[in-house]
Amino acid sequence: MRRTPHARSGQARRRAMATGTLVAVTALLAVGVQTGAGNAAPNPGGTHAQPRAGALPAKLSPSQRAELLKEAAATTAQTAKKLQLGAEEKLVVRDVQQDVDGTTHTRYERTYKGLPVLGGDLVVHETRTGKVERVTKGNKARIAVPSTKAAVTPATAEAKALKASKAEGAEKSDAKEPRKVVWAADGKPVLAYETVVGGTQEDGQTPNRLHVITDASTGKQLFQYQEIEQGTGNSQYSGKVTIGTAPSYTMTDTARGNHKTYNLNHGSSGTGTLFTDPDDVWGDGTPQNVQTAGVDAAYGAQLTWDYYKNVHGRSGIRGDGVGAYSRVHYGNNYVNAFWDDSCFCMTYGDGSGNAAPLTSIDVAAHEMTHGVTSATANLTYSGESGGLNEATSDIFAAAVEFNANNAQDPGDYLVGEKIDINGDGTPLRYMDKPSKDGASKDYWYSGVGNVDVHYSSGVANHFFYLLSEGSGAKDVNGVHYDSPTYDGLSVPGIGRANAEKVWFKALSQYMTSSTNYAAARTATLQAAADLFGKDTATYNTVANTWAAVNVGSRVGDGGDPGDPGGNVYENKDGLAIPDTGATVTSPITVNRTGKAPSTLKVGVDITHSYRGDLVLDLVAPDGTAYRLKNSSAWDSAADVKTTYTVNASSENAAGTWKLRIRDVYSGDSGRLNSWKLTF
């Protein structure tokens, strides 16, 4: 059993609550006086249960956290044995959190025969006495591969990665030598190569760090994701503010991990030049003064640091008290901003015409939160996990903006509302109804992981808004919102402060790199159970709010609110059924752990003038076919609009299921309108 940072060797001591240490603010006054930094007024609507104090995160000082990390690292072998991992598996400590009641949540990566296991991350949750209470795993399968000897050469893997990067529009690509890994994020572990391709992305300015996973036995590409995490926001709208600077008048925030702000002067590489000033009065509020963008970036980083420390007890992005750094004036006419793990920094462009730096409060919070996500759940920046990654940055961007209580930029549930990036006064994204931007998704559906992560994020953004404010019409800080639900039923909300606590606890303690929307529901329900108690009104509201965005069932709808089940996976893409005897298939990808049920429901909607011509099969991910319907020359009725029940209990749920359709007689035609699987 592990001990607390202050337990003596050889003694079974109870876990003590770690307390944070206040840091004296030595920053000098900059441009005027800040317009207040207290919390915004609490949300007057919704459920207002108070979270249980014991489940809130303790405010660990960097030294206390370091001691917990050291202690966990010294006992990885014992922990692996307790978890009954394989003999070739080892644990590597990545992060640790401790709640006020002494419960400890330790995040680990795994290796197999010395190779990194991608998608093998897990979180061990221990009581204050060191008892393992539960384990959250990204992949529950035993990690093992037949051999660690690759049939494919590293050069072949690199060539395939470069080809994939060029297909994504990358320019001037180069690749680091591939590293051998075990790929476990998609279910069954396989030996693979991970190649990281550099250069620049399609716009010619954004850095490219595309991770490509290649099967080391077949050379088949298994997965790819972009490491550079991007976002946009407003600038020059915070008014006169106080920022942290060093006594030597450099833009160095000594009270917040020595966060520094640099001027790239329209370059696109390196650190840039640290901002300095002779009188500690910075910028003039216009984009023509190069310091102004630096002030906004430093102010946004300061607000974000304070929010995570004061609200969630996290000292800095990694919880170690070390500040990241910011770079402004990146490139030319660069209308974007991004977080980069490799430099541990936020980078901001100057916008169209280099006249509108993207350095507002919500942008800074969005980018800095990408760092927090990377240091905790490390949500892979692709598919549904990528949408959750982006949504997490939008969620805490809104939280920081509300928390700042800046009169020049009041808190709202809009993203990029100040920069007029669309040229018509509309924001970049909406959280109350994401589809108002023309591309984001309001609700979950089986193909949502196939759209851009900035648009699939809409599902979680919508969930957070509903959980904070409830459904229907409402005005907050002078902005009118009107949020619908998938099922047409209302949800009350639990208040923004509570919603923030639920999401942060779920992110930092229960989500893993491969978390999808079903797993995010499970994670937030566990977080709600910790904070408010299971089966309380607040817990049930979390479950019902997920149902309101089409993830899982409402309480009392036949599904256990703690179970990610009850999900409907649907393909609404129409498909012509040729009158030639040819076979056509329509896929549905299921992201769900465990086995398929013995009563798997297959709903089919086909328009056809003579349905007796049709043969229908459900094809499982492993290729096993289940006959749904045979042809019959005597069945002259039209259309197939029915639900079949299949005993698929021998099949793994996760993977791509297909509806296979064959028209065996000539003379009639039809069309598949949609089909769905209900687990």
XYZ file of C-alpha atoms in Angstrom:
679
model
C 0.000 0.000 0.000
C 1.210 3.494 -0.752
C 1.626 6.064 1.998
C 0.849 9.748 2.116
C 3.696 12.224 1.533
C 4.188 12.528 5.293
C 3.898 8.840 6.296
C 7.012 7.301 7.844
C 8.580 4.204 6.295
C 7.229 0.918 7.643
C 4.169 2.469 9.250
C 0.604 1.997 8.066
C -0.565 5.579 8.248
C -3.869 7.038 7.138
C -3.798 9.327 4.123
C -3.747 12.937 5.205
C -5.373 15.767 3.329
C -2.741 17.831 1.543
C -3.158 21.596 1.731
C -1.933 24.191 -0.724
C 0.465 27.030 -0.049
C -0.377 30.633 -0.922
C 2.184 32.406 -3.072
C 2.807 36.083 -2.472
C 2.008 38.259 -5.483
C 4.978 40.470 -6.306
C 3.755 41.739 -9.659
C 3.712 45.460 -10.239
C 0.669 47.316 -11.534
C 0.604 47.416 -15.330
C -1.975 49.124 -17.472
C -4.430 50.598 -15.003
C -6.526 48.618 -12.561
C -8.263 45.327 -13.201
C -12.045 45.461 -13.235
C -12.538 42.726 -10.640
C -11.554 39.085 -10.547
C -14.173 37.508 -8.303
C -16.596 34.762 -9.238
C -19.634 35.684 -11.272
C -22.981 35.500 -9.537
C -24.224 31.939 -9.147
C -26.698 30.564 -11.632
C -30.171 31.201 -10.201
C -31.752 28.185 -11.929
C -31.407 24.429 -11.767
C -30.469 22.009 -9.016
C -28.207 23.505 -6.364
C -26.916 20.619 -4.314
C -23.613 21.350 -2.641
C -20.806 18.936 -3.533
C -19.467 16.758 -0.759
C -16.330 18.459 0.550
C -14.435 15.204 0.907
C -14.701 14.464 -2.818
C -13.300 17.833 -3.876
C -9.640 17.934 -4.951
C -7.136 18.801 -2.256
C -4.929 21.809 -2.957
C -1.635 19.990 -3.236
C 1.488 22.090 -3.214
C 4.018 21.159 -5.934
C 6.262 19.532 -3.313
C 3.403 17.433 -1.906
C 2.412 16.329 -5.387
C 6.031 15.484 -6.192
C 6.193 13.311 -3.079
C 3.053 11.440 -4.107
C 4.487 10.896 -7.587
C 7.760 9.650 -6.121
C 5.923 7.285 -3.793
C 3.768 5.919 -6.622
C 6.821 5.428 -8.868
C 8.539 3.423 -6.118
C 5.621 0.997 -5.860
C 4.671 0.384 -9.508
C 5.661 -3.285 -9.349
C 3.424 -3.882 -6.332
C 0.578 -1.982 -7.982
C 0.902 -4.015 -11.193
C 0.746 -7.206 -9.132
C -2.365 -6.014 -7.267
C -4.008 -5.270 -10.612
C -3.028 -8.738 -11.883
C -1.287 -7.350 -14.946
C 0.749 -9.681 -17.137
C 4.356 -10.515 -16.265
C 5.633 -8.467 -19.213
C 3.591 -5.378 -18.326
C 5.035 -2.491 -16.325
C 3.460 0.711 -15.064
C 4.838 4.228 -15.507
C 3.387 6.984 -13.294
C 1.997 9.926 -15.237
C -0.134 12.005 -12.870
C -1.607 11.922 -9.373
C -4.494 13.676 -7.666
C -5.680 13.529 -4.092
C -9.135 14.432 -2.788
C -9.781 16.222 0.491
C -10.832 12.936 2.122
C -7.491 11.339 1.185
C -8.708 9.332 -1.811
C -5.866 9.182 -4.332
C -6.215 8.875 -8.116
C -2.969 7.806 -9.796
C -2.711 7.773 -13.580
C -0.348 5.300 -15.255
C 0.930 4.508 -18.725
C 1.819 0.875 -19.488
C 4.714 -0.829 -21.238
C 4.896 -4.364 -22.616
C 8.343 -5.958 -22.910
C 9.730 -2.439 -22.741
C 7.517 -1.058 -25.538
C 5.076 1.814 -24.880
C 1.435 0.664 -24.918
C -0.629 3.335 -26.675
C -4.173 3.240 -25.346
C -3.149 1.188 -22.325
C -3.408 4.033 -19.830
C -5.290 3.466 -16.600
C -6.188 5.229 -13.362
C -6.009 3.534 -9.956
C -8.369 4.934 -7.321
C -7.291 4.225 -3.729
C -8.926 5.062 -0.424
C -7.043 6.988 2.248
C -5.913 3.649 3.731
C -4.414 2.494 0.436
C -7.173 0.068 -0.595
C -7.799 -0.092 -4.352
C -11.408 1.006 -4.723
C -11.675 0.841 -8.523
C -9.571 0.994 -11.684
C -10.411 2.991 -14.808
C -8.840 1.480 -17.931
C -8.618 2.754 -21.477
C -8.449 -0.886 -22.626
C -9.576 -3.765 -20.425
C -7.896 -6.451 -22.552
C -4.776 -8.267 -21.341
C -1.830 -6.634 -23.091
C 0.029 -9.240 -25.158
C 1.246 -9.668 -28.742
C 2.572 -12.888 -30.330
C 5.976 -11.349 -31.018
C 7.760 -8.036 -30.721
C 9.668 -8.713 -33.939
C 8.270 -6.593 -36.771
C 7.718 -7.930 -40.303
C 7.534 -4.382 -41.677
C 10.660 -2.205 -41.702
C 10.776 1.219 -40.035
C 11.466 2.745 -43.467
C 8.198 1.340 -44.799
C 6.288 2.721 -41.812
C 7.915 6.123 -42.314
C 7.023 6.187 -46.009
C 3.396 5.379 -45.244
C 3.319 8.104 -42.579
C 4.713 10.699 -44.988
C 2.098 9.689 -47.548
C -0.668 10.058 -44.944
C 0.632 13.487 -43.968
C 0.681 14.694 -47.566
C -2.879 13.433 -47.977
C -3.790 15.741 -45.083
C -2.306 18.689 -46.986
C 0.942 18.959 -45.026
C 3.827 20.846 -46.605
C 7.588 20.426 -46.228
C 7.003 17.168 -44.345
C 9.668 15.316 -42.481
C 9.397 12.414 -40.068
C 11.128 11.274 -36.918
C 12.351 7.692 -36.975
C 9.389 5.433 -36.177
C 9.270 3.905 -32.716
C 7.956 0.419 -32.071
C 4.866 0.352 -29.832
C 1.929 -1.829 -28.856
C -1.264 -0.289 -30.225
C -4.132 -1.042 -27.842
C -6.565 1.831 -28.383
C -8.824 -0.094 -30.790
C -9.372 -3.232 -28.730
C -7.058 -6.176 -29.433
C -3.413 -5.114 -28.902
C -1.131 -5.325 -31.955
C 2.534 -4.614 -32.585
C 2.858 -1.326 -34.443
C 5.040 1.624 -35.357
C 4.305 5.196 -34.312
C 5.724 7.779 -36.706
C 5.531 11.523 -36.020
C 5.551 13.651 -39.171
C 6.722 17.269 -38.945
C 6.707 20.182 -41.379
C 3.664 22.445 -41.687
C -0.023 21.828 -42.208
C -2.130 22.763 -45.217
C -2.130 26.496 -44.457
C 1.658 26.563 -44.692
C 2.021 28.115 -41.222
C 0.563 25.829 -38.532
C 3.153 23.315 -37.316
C 2.454 19.715 -38.297
C 2.906 16.907 -35.792
C 0.847 14.094 -37.273
C 1.081 10.795 -35.392
C 0.589 7.815 -37.722
C 0.161 4.281 -36.340
C 1.159 1.458 -38.720
C 0.653 -2.265 -38.146
C 4.159 -3.746 -37.821
C 3.014 -7.072 -39.267
C 1.008 -5.966 -42.315
C 1.986 -2.330 -42.936
C -1.675 -1.298 -42.739
C -2.359 2.152 -41.324
C -4.317 1.709 -38.090
C -4.833 5.268 -36.887
C -3.633 8.839 -37.136
C -4.104 11.996 -35.113
C -2.771 15.540 -35.078
C -0.824 16.558 -31.967
C -1.094 20.311 -32.586
C -4.349 21.359 -30.954
C -5.898 24.500 -32.372
C -8.553 27.048 -31.456
C -9.581 30.707 -31.958
C -10.968 33.578 -29.892
C -11.144 37.304 -29.360
C -8.478 39.930 -28.664
C -7.958 43.414 -27.308
C -11.247 43.400 -25.414
C -10.208 43.028 -21.770
C -9.596 46.716 -21.136
C -7.071 47.844 -18.548
C -5.670 44.915 -16.605
C -3.013 43.959 -14.117
C -0.453 41.427 -15.299
C 2.393 39.741 -13.470
C 5.864 41.004 -14.396
C 9.348 40.629 -12.957
C 11.074 43.490 -11.082
C 13.428 43.849 -14.032
C 10.386 44.690 -16.149
C 10.210 41.571 -18.252
C 6.871 39.951 -19.035
C 7.533 37.155 -16.536
C 4.818 36.233 -14.043
C 6.843 35.246 -10.986
C 3.687 34.466 -8.993
C 2.495 31.873 -11.524
C 5.304 29.494 -12.281
C 7.395 32.139 -14.102
C 5.070 32.147 -17.096
C 6.811 34.183 -19.819
C 5.424 35.922 -22.881
C 7.530 36.205 -26.037
C 7.334 38.160 -29.292
C 7.853 35.997 -32.405
C 7.793 39.113 -34.596
C 5.943 37.218 -37.355
C 8.327 34.304 -37.297
C 7.112 30.722 -36.993
C 9.878 28.927 -35.113
C 11.915 29.266 -31.960
C 10.921 30.949 -28.737
C 11.084 34.564 -29.839
C 12.152 37.562 -27.769
C 10.976 38.010 -24.184
C 8.956 41.220 -23.847
C 10.724 43.936 -21.837
C 9.749 47.480 -20.948
C 11.529 50.435 -19.226
C 8.601 51.578 -17.037
C 6.379 48.488 -16.565
C 3.523 50.110 -18.503
C 2.734 47.739 -21.384
C 0.930 48.295 -24.663
C -1.724 50.850 -25.543
C -4.735 48.678 -26.371
C -4.196 48.778 -30.133
C -2.763 46.079 -32.432
C -0.214 48.561 -33.772
C 1.636 48.400 -30.447
C 3.430 45.022 -30.378
C 3.122 44.795 -26.586
C -0.695 44.817 -26.625
C -1.015 41.232 -27.818
C 1.529 40.234 -25.180
C -0.564 41.885 -22.465
C -3.686 40.017 -23.576
C -1.877 36.658 -23.752
C -0.239 37.126 -20.349
C -3.530 38.240 -18.797
C -5.397 35.251 -20.210
C -2.737 32.834 -18.940
C -2.872 34.507 -15.519
C -6.656 34.166 -15.287
C -6.512 30.525 -16.370
C -3.785 29.681 -13.842
C -5.803 31.343 -11.064
C -9.002 29.551 -12.086
C -7.481 26.064 -11.991
C -5.687 26.764 -8.718
C -8.516 28.476 -6.861
C -11.433 26.388 -8.173
C -9.874 22.957 -8.714
C -6.758 23.063 -6.545
C -4.390 22.500 -9.492
C -1.173 24.514 -9.415
C -0.248 24.953 -13.064
C -0.975 22.827 -16.104
C 0.778 19.730 -14.751
C 0.029 20.478 -11.103
C 3.738 20.940 -10.439
C 3.785 24.740 -10.085
C 5.673 25.204 -13.367
C 4.323 27.764 -15.816
C 4.050 27.258 -19.569
C 4.920 30.181 -21.851
C 3.136 32.184 -24.532
C 4.247 33.292 -27.994
C 2.469 36.095 -29.851
C 2.769 37.573 -33.366
C 3.109 34.131 -34.954
C 3.379 34.121 -38.762
C 1.584 36.545 -41.054
C -2.196 36.988 -41.228
C -2.460 33.827 -39.136
C -6.080 33.516 -38.008
C -5.607 30.884 -35.322
C -3.949 29.940 -32.053
C -2.640 26.626 -30.777
C -1.210 24.625 -27.907
C 1.991 22.621 -28.545
C 3.020 19.869 -26.098
C 6.553 19.776 -27.460
C 7.284 23.354 -26.383
C 4.785 23.411 -23.485
C 3.479 26.685 -24.859
C 0.530 28.613 -26.266
C 0.968 30.369 -29.623
C -1.199 33.129 -31.104
C -1.533 34.565 -34.585
C -2.389 38.178 -35.372
C -5.528 37.460 -37.389
C -6.549 38.792 -40.766
C -4.316 41.640 -41.889
C -2.245 41.194 -38.710
C -4.795 43.526 -37.104
C -6.671 41.344 -34.607
C -4.378 39.173 -32.434
C -6.202 36.082 -31.183
C -5.274 36.616 -27.554
C -8.529 37.070 -25.658
C -9.501 35.484 -22.357
C -11.402 32.570 -23.883
C -8.681 31.776 -26.425
C -5.933 31.779 -23.799
C -8.036 29.571 -21.531
C -8.917 27.270 -24.427
C -5.266 26.742 -25.419
C -3.951 26.416 -21.866
C -6.675 23.859 -21.143
C -5.360 21.705 -23.982
C -2.241 21.458 -21.831
C -4.274 20.432 -18.774
C -6.068 17.784 -20.832
C -2.735 16.498 -22.129
C -1.386 16.237 -18.571
C -4.479 14.375 -17.311
C -6.760 12.256 -19.540
C -4.585 12.928 -22.633
C -7.631 12.552 -24.881
C -6.428 11.487 -28.327
C -6.994 14.345 -30.774
C -9.097 12.344 -33.235
C -12.561 10.779 -33.347
C -14.906 11.121 -30.375
C -12.012 11.538 -27.920
C -10.789 14.444 -30.051
C -14.222 16.071 -29.882
C -14.150 15.682 -26.102
C -10.659 17.221 -26.061
C -11.849 20.283 -27.982
C -15.031 20.552 -25.931
C -13.027 20.452 -22.691
C -11.106 23.503 -23.898
C -14.330 25.313 -24.815
C -15.943 24.337 -21.498
C -13.127 25.692 -19.357
C -12.693 28.705 -21.639
C -16.262 29.643 -20.694
C -15.559 28.813 -17.041
C -12.463 31.040 -16.939
C -14.286 33.872 -18.714
C -17.136 33.772 -16.173
C -14.662 33.476 -13.303
C -12.671 36.514 -14.496
C -15.749 38.734 -14.197
C -14.199 41.280 -16.565
C -16.667 44.006 -17.513
C -15.078 44.403 -20.958
C -15.501 40.712 -21.748
C -18.263 39.240 -19.541
C -18.697 35.500 -19.283
C -20.823 33.750 -21.891
C -21.424 30.418 -23.602
C -20.090 31.647 -26.938
C -16.681 30.998 -28.480
C -14.923 33.753 -30.423
C -17.759 36.247 -30.060
C -15.498 39.306 -30.169
C -13.310 38.763 -33.240
C -16.052 38.633 -35.874
C -14.190 35.858 -37.650
C -17.230 35.203 -39.861
C -17.496 38.846 -40.881
C -21.138 39.136 -39.822
C -20.883 39.671 -36.077
C -21.566 36.037 -35.169
C -19.364 33.966 -32.842
C -17.268 31.024 -33.928
C -19.195 28.461 -31.832
C -22.347 28.307 -29.698
C -22.716 26.055 -26.656
C -26.492 26.319 -26.178
C -27.211 25.076 -29.706
C -23.933 24.200 -31.455
C -25.515 23.648 -34.883
C -26.159 27.392 -35.156
C -22.622 27.711 -36.549
C -23.663 25.574 -39.520
C -21.324 22.651 -38.830
C -21.214 21.632 -35.155
C -23.320 18.764 -33.863
C -26.038 19.198 -31.236
C -26.465 15.492 -30.505
C -24.538 12.244 -30.572
C -24.944 9.792 -33.474
C -22.827 6.829 -34.549
C -20.827 8.769 -37.153
C -20.077 11.834 -35.032
C -16.482 10.685 -34.529
C -15.875 11.000 -38.266
C -16.343 14.782 -38.416
C -13.760 17.433 -37.519
C -13.072 17.526 -33.774
C -14.078 21.206 -33.599
C -17.583 20.168 -34.735
C -17.999 16.828 -32.937
C -17.183 18.822 -29.792
C -20.662 20.298 -30.071
C -22.202 17.282 -28.320
C -20.186 17.851 -25.125
C -20.470 21.650 -25.371
C -24.241 21.271 -25.573
C -24.199 18.842 -22.630
C -22.206 21.311 -20.515
C -24.513 24.211 -21.320
C -27.617 22.140 -20.474
C -26.006 20.815 -17.294
C -25.122 24.372 -16.235
C -28.228 26.300 -17.224
C -30.943 23.825 -18.161
C -32.979 23.645 -21.367
C -35.243 26.254 -22.928
C -34.910 30.009 -23.138
C -32.710 31.965 -20.738
C -30.719 35.220 -20.525
C -27.250 35.204 -18.941
C -25.126 38.375 -18.717
C -27.279 40.010 -21.385
C -27.012 37.160 -23.896
C -30.124 35.233 -24.902
C -29.904 31.441 -25.158
C -32.484 28.865 -26.160
C -31.254 25.293 -25.795
C -33.215 22.292 -27.155
C -32.967 18.600 -26.230
C -32.816 15.494 -28.408
C -35.843 13.856 -26.799
C -37.882 17.035 -26.437
C -37.950 16.700 -22.644
C -36.613 19.424 -20.379
C -33.623 19.242 -18.045
C -33.166 21.656 -15.089
C -29.379 22.117 -14.901
C -27.287 21.952 -11.724
C -25.597 25.350 -11.894
C -22.385 26.232 -13.708
C -20.085 25.889 -10.677
C -21.289 22.335 -10.050
C -21.092 21.438 -13.746
C -17.465 22.630 -13.814
C -16.599 20.457 -10.816
C -18.224 17.396 -12.381
C -16.388 17.853 -15.694
C -13.001 18.511 -14.108
C -13.240 15.526 -11.786
C -14.296 13.300 -14.685
C -11.468 14.611 -16.887
C -8.696 14.365 -14.325
C -9.710 11.157 -12.531
C -11.882 8.976 -14.778
C -11.305 9.723 -18.472
C -8.501 8.051 -20.436
C -6.890 8.666 -23.822
C -9.529 6.637 -25.682
C -12.645 7.916 -23.870
C -15.609 8.298 -26.215
C -19.005 9.856 -25.506
C -20.446 6.722 -23.873
C -17.391 6.490 -21.616
C -17.548 10.241 -20.891
C -21.086 9.704 -19.631
C -19.826 6.981 -17.312
C -16.954 9.196 -16.137
C -19.191 12.181 -15.336
C -21.703 9.973 -13.546
C -18.920 8.570 -11.379
C -17.720 12.117 -10.717
C -21.278 13.160 -9.797
C -21.600 10.147 -7.495
C -18.360 11.145 -5.743
C -19.395 14.778 -5.379
C -23.133 14.557 -4.695
C -23.941 10.896 -4.055
C -25.360 8.267 -6.397
C -29.087 8.404 -7.187
C -29.383 11.974 -5.875
C -31.267 14.599 -7.865
C -27.973 16.047 -9.117
C -26.649 12.637 -10.168
C -29.881 11.896 -12.041
C -29.758 15.290 -13.739
C -26.310 14.431 -15.108
C -27.705 11.159 -16.524
C -30.770 12.880 -17.986
C -28.675 15.654 -19.509
C -26.595 13.080 -21.401
C -29.865 11.586 -22.670
C -30.824 15.098 -23.765
C -27.870 14.995 -26.213
C -28.635 11.359 -27.209
C -26.030 9.597 -25.065
C -27.646 6.871 -22.970
C -31.078 6.731 -21.393
C -32.931 8.932 -18.957
C -33.433 7.664 -15.434
C -36.485 5.427 -15.446
C -36.273 4.740 -19.197
C -35.170 1.148 -18.704
C -31.464 1.839 -18.539
C -29.216 1.975 -15.506
C -28.044 5.621 -15.279
C -24.591 4.366 -14.354
C -24.356 2.186 -17.442
C -23.293 3.621 -20.815
C -25.708 1.138 -22.402
C -29.088 1.742 -23.970
C -27.328 3.562 -26.806
C -28.679 3.702 -30.337
C -26.113 3.668 -33.153
C -27.616 4.811 -36.438
C -26.525 5.327 -40.050
C -28.781 7.788 -41.857
C -26.743 7.919 -45.056
C -29.005 6.758 -47.849
C -27.856 3.936 -50.118
C -29.242 2.800 -53.490
C -30.007 -0.930 -53.784
C -29.097 -1.983 -57.334
C -31.470 -4.277 -59.236
C -28.576 -6.374 -60.524
C -27.942 -9.053 -57.926
C -25.012 -7.054 -56.569
C -24.424 -6.791 -52.822
C -24.233 -3.430 -51.025
C -23.291 -2.770 -47.412
C -23.859 0.076 -44.975
C -21.549 0.414 -41.934
C -22.078 1.467 -38.329
C -19.078 1.895 -36.039
C -19.730 1.004 -32.401
C -17.463 2.374 -29.678
C -18.483 0.311 -26.705
C -16.736 -2.111 -24.372
C -17.878 -5.643 -23.577
C -19.993 -8.109 -25.520
C -23.002 -7.406 -27.696
C -26.338 -8.379 -26.100
C -28.353 -11.519 -26.734
C -31.218 -9.235 -27.784
C -29.417 -6.880 -30.154
C -32.043 -4.823 -31.970
C -31.508 -4.141 -35.690
C -33.876 -1.498 -37.036
C -34.160 -1.328 -40.845
C -35.884 1.288 -43.016
C -35.868 0.276 -46.719
C -38.056 1.562 -49.515
C -38.526 -1.182 -52.153
C -41.320 -2.018 -54.606
C -41.095 -5.819 -53.988
C -39.464 -6.700 -50.700
C -39.489 -10.421 -51.448
C -36.451 -9.764 -53.671
C -34.283 -8.829 -50.715
C -31.842 -10.813 -48.609
C -30.626 -8.988 -45.481
C -27.710 -9.920 -43.225
C -26.148 -8.291 -40.192
C -22.353 -8.698 -40.387
C -20.450 -8.483 -37.104
C -16.998 -6.832 -36.836
C -15.301 -10.256 -37.040
C -17.136 -11.108 -40.282
C -19.792 -13.393 -38.795
C -23.085 -12.987 -40.680
C -26.528 -13.151 -39.054
C -29.413 -13.659 -41.468
C -32.179 -11.140 -40.868
C -34.376 -11.840 -43.880
C -34.496 -14.367 -46.710
C -35.879 -13.678 -50.168
C -39.303 -14.982 -51.125
C -40.898 -14.891 -54.565
C -44.334 -14.841 -52.874
C -43.730 -11.791 -50.654
C -44.975 -9.066 -52.984
C -45.462 -6.352 -50.366
C -43.455 -3.148 -50.540
C -40.765 -1.834 -48.188
C -38.941 -3.223 -45.158
C -39.594 -1.094 -42.110
C -39.092 -3.321 -39.094
C -36.821 -4.279 -36.210
C -35.056 -7.636 -36.000
C -33.646 -9.209 -32.821
C -30.281 -10.987 -33.008
C -28.481 -13.070 -30.389
C -25.029 -11.529 -30.792
C -23.780 -12.331 -27.303
C -20.691 -14.117 -28.674
C -19.531 -10.944 -30.433
C -17.471 -8.051 -29.105
C -19.596 -4.917 -29.304
C -16.788 -2.629 -30.466
C -16.003 -2.393 -34.154
C -17.707 -1.854 -37.499
C -21.021 -3.659 -37.999
C -22.551 -3.822 -41.468
C -25.992 -4.261 -42.928
C -25.574 -6.368 -46.082
C -28.303 -6.126 -48.731
C -28.746 -8.156 -51.901
C -31.560 -7.896 -54.447
C -31.710 -11.424 -55.924
C -34.417 -10.877 -58.564
C -34.609 -8.315 -61.383
C -37.457 -5.978 -62.160
C -37.703 -3.908 -58.981
C -35.466 -1.360 -57.241
C -35.146 0.216 -53.841
C -33.189 2.289 -51.370
C -31.895 1.905 -47.826
C -33.039 5.027 -45.987
C -31.448 4.268 -42.615
C -30.689 1.500 -40.149
C -29.715 1.335 -36.500
C -28.406 -0.910 -33.750
C -29.789 -0.680 -30.217
C -27.589 -2.134 -27.467
